CSV table of C-alpha atoms in Angstrom, one decimal:
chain,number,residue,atom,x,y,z
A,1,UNK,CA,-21.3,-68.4,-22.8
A,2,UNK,CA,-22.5,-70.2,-26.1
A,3,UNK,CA,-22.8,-66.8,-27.6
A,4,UNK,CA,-19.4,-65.5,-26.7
A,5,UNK,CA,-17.8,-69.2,-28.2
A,6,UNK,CA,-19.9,-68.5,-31.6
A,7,UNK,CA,-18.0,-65.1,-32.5
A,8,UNK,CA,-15.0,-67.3,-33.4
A,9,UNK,CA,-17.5,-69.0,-36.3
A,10,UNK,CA,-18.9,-66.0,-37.5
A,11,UNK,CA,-17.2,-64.0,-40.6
A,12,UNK,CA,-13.9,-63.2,-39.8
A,13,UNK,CA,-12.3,-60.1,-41.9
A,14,UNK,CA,-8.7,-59.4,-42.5
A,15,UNK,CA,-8.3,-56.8,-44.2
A,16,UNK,CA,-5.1,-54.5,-43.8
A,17,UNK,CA,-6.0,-52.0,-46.6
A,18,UNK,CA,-9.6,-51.3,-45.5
A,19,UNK,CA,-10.1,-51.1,-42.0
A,20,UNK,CA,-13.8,-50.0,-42.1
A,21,UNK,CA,-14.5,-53.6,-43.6
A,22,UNK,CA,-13.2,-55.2,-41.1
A,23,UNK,CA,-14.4,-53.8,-37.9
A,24,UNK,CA,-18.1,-53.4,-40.0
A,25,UNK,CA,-17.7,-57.3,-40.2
A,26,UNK,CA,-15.5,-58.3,-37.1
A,27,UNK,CA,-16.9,-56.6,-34.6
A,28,UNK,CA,-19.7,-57.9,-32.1
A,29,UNK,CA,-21.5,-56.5,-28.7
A,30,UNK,CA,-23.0,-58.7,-25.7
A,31,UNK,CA,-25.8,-57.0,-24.2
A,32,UNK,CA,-27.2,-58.1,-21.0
A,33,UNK,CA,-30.2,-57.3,-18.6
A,34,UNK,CA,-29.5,-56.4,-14.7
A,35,UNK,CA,-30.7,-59.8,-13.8
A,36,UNK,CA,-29.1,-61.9,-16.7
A,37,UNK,CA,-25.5,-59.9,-15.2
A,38,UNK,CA,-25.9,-61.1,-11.7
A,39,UNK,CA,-26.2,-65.0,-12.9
A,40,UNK,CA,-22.8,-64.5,-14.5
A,41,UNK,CA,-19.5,-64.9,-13.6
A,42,UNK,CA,-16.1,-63.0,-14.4
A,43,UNK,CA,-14.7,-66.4,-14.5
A,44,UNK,CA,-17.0,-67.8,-16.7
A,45,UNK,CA,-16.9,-64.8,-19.2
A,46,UNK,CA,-13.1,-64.6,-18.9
A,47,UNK,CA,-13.0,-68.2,-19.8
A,48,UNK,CA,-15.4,-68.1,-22.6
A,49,UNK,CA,-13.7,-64.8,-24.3
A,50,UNK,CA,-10.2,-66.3,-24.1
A,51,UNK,CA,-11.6,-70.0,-25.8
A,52,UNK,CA,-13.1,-67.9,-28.6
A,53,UNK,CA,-9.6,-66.3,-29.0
A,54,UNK,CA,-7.6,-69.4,-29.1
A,55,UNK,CA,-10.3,-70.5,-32.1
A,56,UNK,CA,-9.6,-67.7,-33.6
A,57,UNK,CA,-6.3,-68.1,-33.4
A,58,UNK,CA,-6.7,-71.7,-34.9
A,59,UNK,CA,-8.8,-70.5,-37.9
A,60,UNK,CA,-6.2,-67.7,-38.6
A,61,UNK,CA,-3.2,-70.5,-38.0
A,62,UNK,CA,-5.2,-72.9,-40.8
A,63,UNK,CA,-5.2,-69.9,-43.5
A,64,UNK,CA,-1.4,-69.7,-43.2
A,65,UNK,CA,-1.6,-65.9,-42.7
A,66,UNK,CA,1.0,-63.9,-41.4
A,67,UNK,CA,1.2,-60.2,-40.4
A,68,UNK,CA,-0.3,-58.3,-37.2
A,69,UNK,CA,-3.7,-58.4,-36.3
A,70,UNK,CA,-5.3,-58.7,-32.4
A,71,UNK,CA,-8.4,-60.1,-31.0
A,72,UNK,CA,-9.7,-58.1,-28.5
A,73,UNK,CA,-12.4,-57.1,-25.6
A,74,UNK,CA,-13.7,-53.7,-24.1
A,75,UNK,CA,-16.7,-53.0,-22.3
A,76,UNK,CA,-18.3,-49.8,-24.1
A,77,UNK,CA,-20.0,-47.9,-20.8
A,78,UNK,CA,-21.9,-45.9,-22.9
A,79,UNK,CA,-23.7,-48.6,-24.4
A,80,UNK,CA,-23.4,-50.8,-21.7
A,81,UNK,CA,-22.3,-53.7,-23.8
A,82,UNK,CA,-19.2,-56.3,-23.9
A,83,UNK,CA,-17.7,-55.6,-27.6
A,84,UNK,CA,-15.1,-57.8,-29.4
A,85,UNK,CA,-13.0,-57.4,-32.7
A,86,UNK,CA,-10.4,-58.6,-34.8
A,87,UNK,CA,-8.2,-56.4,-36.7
A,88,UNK,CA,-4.9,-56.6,-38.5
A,89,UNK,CA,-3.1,-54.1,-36.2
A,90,UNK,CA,-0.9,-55.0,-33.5
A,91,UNK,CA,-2.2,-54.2,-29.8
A,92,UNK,CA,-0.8,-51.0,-29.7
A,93,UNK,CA,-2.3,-49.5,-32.9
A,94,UNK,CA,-6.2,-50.6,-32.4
A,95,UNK,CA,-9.1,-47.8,-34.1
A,96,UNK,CA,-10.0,-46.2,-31.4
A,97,UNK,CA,-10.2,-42.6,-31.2
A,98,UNK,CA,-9.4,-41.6,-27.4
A,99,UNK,CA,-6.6,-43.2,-25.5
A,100,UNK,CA,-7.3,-46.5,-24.9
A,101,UNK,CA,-4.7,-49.3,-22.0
A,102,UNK,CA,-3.6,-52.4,-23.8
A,103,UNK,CA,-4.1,-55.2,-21.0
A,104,UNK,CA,-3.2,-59.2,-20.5
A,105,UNK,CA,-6.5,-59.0,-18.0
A,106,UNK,CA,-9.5,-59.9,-19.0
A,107,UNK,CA,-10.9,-59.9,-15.5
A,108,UNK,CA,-11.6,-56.2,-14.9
A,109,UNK,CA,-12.8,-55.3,-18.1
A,110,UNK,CA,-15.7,-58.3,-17.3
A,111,UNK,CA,-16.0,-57.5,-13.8
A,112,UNK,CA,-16.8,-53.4,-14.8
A,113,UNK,CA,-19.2,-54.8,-17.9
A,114,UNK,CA,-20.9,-57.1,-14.8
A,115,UNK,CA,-21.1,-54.4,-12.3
A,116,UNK,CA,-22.4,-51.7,-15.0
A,117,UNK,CA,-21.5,-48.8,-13.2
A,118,UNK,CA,-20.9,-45.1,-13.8
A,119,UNK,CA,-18.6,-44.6,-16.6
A,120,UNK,CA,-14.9,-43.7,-15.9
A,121,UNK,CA,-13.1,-41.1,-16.6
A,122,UNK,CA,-9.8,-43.2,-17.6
A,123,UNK,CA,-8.3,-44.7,-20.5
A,124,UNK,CA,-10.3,-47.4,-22.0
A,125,UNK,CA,-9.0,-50.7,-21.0
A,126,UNK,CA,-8.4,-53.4,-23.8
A,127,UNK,CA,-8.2,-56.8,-23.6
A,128,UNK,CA,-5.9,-58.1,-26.6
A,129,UNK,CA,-5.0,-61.8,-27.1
A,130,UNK,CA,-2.5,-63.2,-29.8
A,131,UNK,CA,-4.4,-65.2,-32.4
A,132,UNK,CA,-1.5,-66.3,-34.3
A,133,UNK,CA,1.6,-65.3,-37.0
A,134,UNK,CA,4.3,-67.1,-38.4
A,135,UNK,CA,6.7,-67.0,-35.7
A,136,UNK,CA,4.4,-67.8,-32.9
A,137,UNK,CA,4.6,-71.6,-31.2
A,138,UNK,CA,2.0,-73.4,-29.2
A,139,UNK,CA,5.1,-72.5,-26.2
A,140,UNK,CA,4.5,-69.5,-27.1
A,141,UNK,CA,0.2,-69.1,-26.9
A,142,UNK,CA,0.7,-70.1,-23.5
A,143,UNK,CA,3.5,-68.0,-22.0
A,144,UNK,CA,2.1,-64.8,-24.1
A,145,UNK,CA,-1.3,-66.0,-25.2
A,146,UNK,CA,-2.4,-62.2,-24.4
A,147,UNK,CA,-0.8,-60.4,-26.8
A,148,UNK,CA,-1.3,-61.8,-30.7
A,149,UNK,CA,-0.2,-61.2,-34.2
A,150,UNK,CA,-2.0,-62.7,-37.6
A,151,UNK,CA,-3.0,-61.3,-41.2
A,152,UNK,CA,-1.3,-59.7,-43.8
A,153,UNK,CA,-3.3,-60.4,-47.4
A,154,UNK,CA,-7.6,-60.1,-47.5
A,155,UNK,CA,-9.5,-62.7,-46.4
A,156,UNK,CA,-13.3,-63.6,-45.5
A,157,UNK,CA,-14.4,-66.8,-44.1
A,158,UNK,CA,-17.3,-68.1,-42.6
A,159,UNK,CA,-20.8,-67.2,-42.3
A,160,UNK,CA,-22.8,-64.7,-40.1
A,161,UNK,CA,-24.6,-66.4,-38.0
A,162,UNK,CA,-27.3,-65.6,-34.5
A,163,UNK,CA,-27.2,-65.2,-31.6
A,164,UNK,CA,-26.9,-62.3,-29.0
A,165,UNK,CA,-24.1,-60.7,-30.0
A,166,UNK,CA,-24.2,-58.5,-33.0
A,167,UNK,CA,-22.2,-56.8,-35.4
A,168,UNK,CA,-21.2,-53.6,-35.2
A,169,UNK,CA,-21.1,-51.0,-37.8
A,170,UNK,CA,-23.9,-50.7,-39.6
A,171,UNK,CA,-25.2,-47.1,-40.4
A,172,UNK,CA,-21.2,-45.1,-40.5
A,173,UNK,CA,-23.8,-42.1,-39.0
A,174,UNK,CA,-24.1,-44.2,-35.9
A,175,UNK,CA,-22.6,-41.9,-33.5
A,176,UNK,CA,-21.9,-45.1,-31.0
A,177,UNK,CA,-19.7,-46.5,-33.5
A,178,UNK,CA,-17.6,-43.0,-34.6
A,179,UNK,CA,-17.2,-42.6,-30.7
A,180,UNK,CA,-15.4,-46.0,-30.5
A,181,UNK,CA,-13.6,-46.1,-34.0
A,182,UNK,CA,-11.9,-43.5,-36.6
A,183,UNK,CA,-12.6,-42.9,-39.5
């Protein structure tokens, strides 16, 4: 779970004008091996994904940032791979290119990562969390802690660092990442 809590140290993005930057930067995939899935829990995962978006939602709280922007969590089938991003969009406007269910629960986008089944043939479910804004209150991280709003102006902070999880991007040929995002 150390690997899902370092994402929230890593580079962080926010970019509202050049959305390719961010998801090159702010975007990261868990892989894990049949055995390795079997020693985990959804519990454990669930926990560790939503502490990395409440960090996140502290570091974009320090900047003083304000406009939309979501962390979120979807298991790519394909790939077979946990992925994770931060962008300045709200939760019903994130880069992907098929149709895609905005959820508050983490637990079945884990459990189907965890089982590593057949893909579906449904929407893609999302996991978004609120990371942050101007108007939000710590009443209000609890009560809608699922649902979050940050960035408006560029920023970059922090450094890459290792560990499992991996950004994605890299070659804009790749066709794993023009299945997941538009261009």
């Amino acid at each position: 779970m150390k690997w899902i809590a370092e994402v929230a140290d890593e580079t962080l993005t926010l970019e509202p004008d050049d959305r390719r930057a961010e998801w090159e930067t702010n975007t990261w995939w868990l892989g894990a091996a049949d055995e390795d899935r079997k020693s985990l829990s959804t519990a454990a995962v669930v926990a560790a994904f939503e502490r990395t978006a409440a960090a996140i939602r502290q570091r974009i709280r320090e900047l003083g940032l304000s406009g939309a922007a979501t962390f979120y969590v979807w298991h790519d089938e394909q790939a077979g791979q946990l992925r994770c991003s931060t962008g300045s969009v709200p939760p019903d406007a994130l880069p992907f290119t098929s149709a895609y269910m905005a959820s508050d629960d983490l637990a079945p986008v884990v459990e189907a990562f965890l089982a590593d089944g057949e893909p579906e043939i449904t929407p893609l479910r999302v996991w978004t969390s609120s990371v942050g804004g101007p108007d939000q209150t710590d009443a209000d991280e609890e009560e809608f802690g699922r649902s979050f709003v940050a960035a408006g102006a560029p920023v970059a902070v922090g450094e890459p660092g290792a560990g499992p999880f991996r950004p994605v991007g890299g070659d804009p040929g790749d066709e794993r990442v023009q299945g997941m995002f538009g261009r």
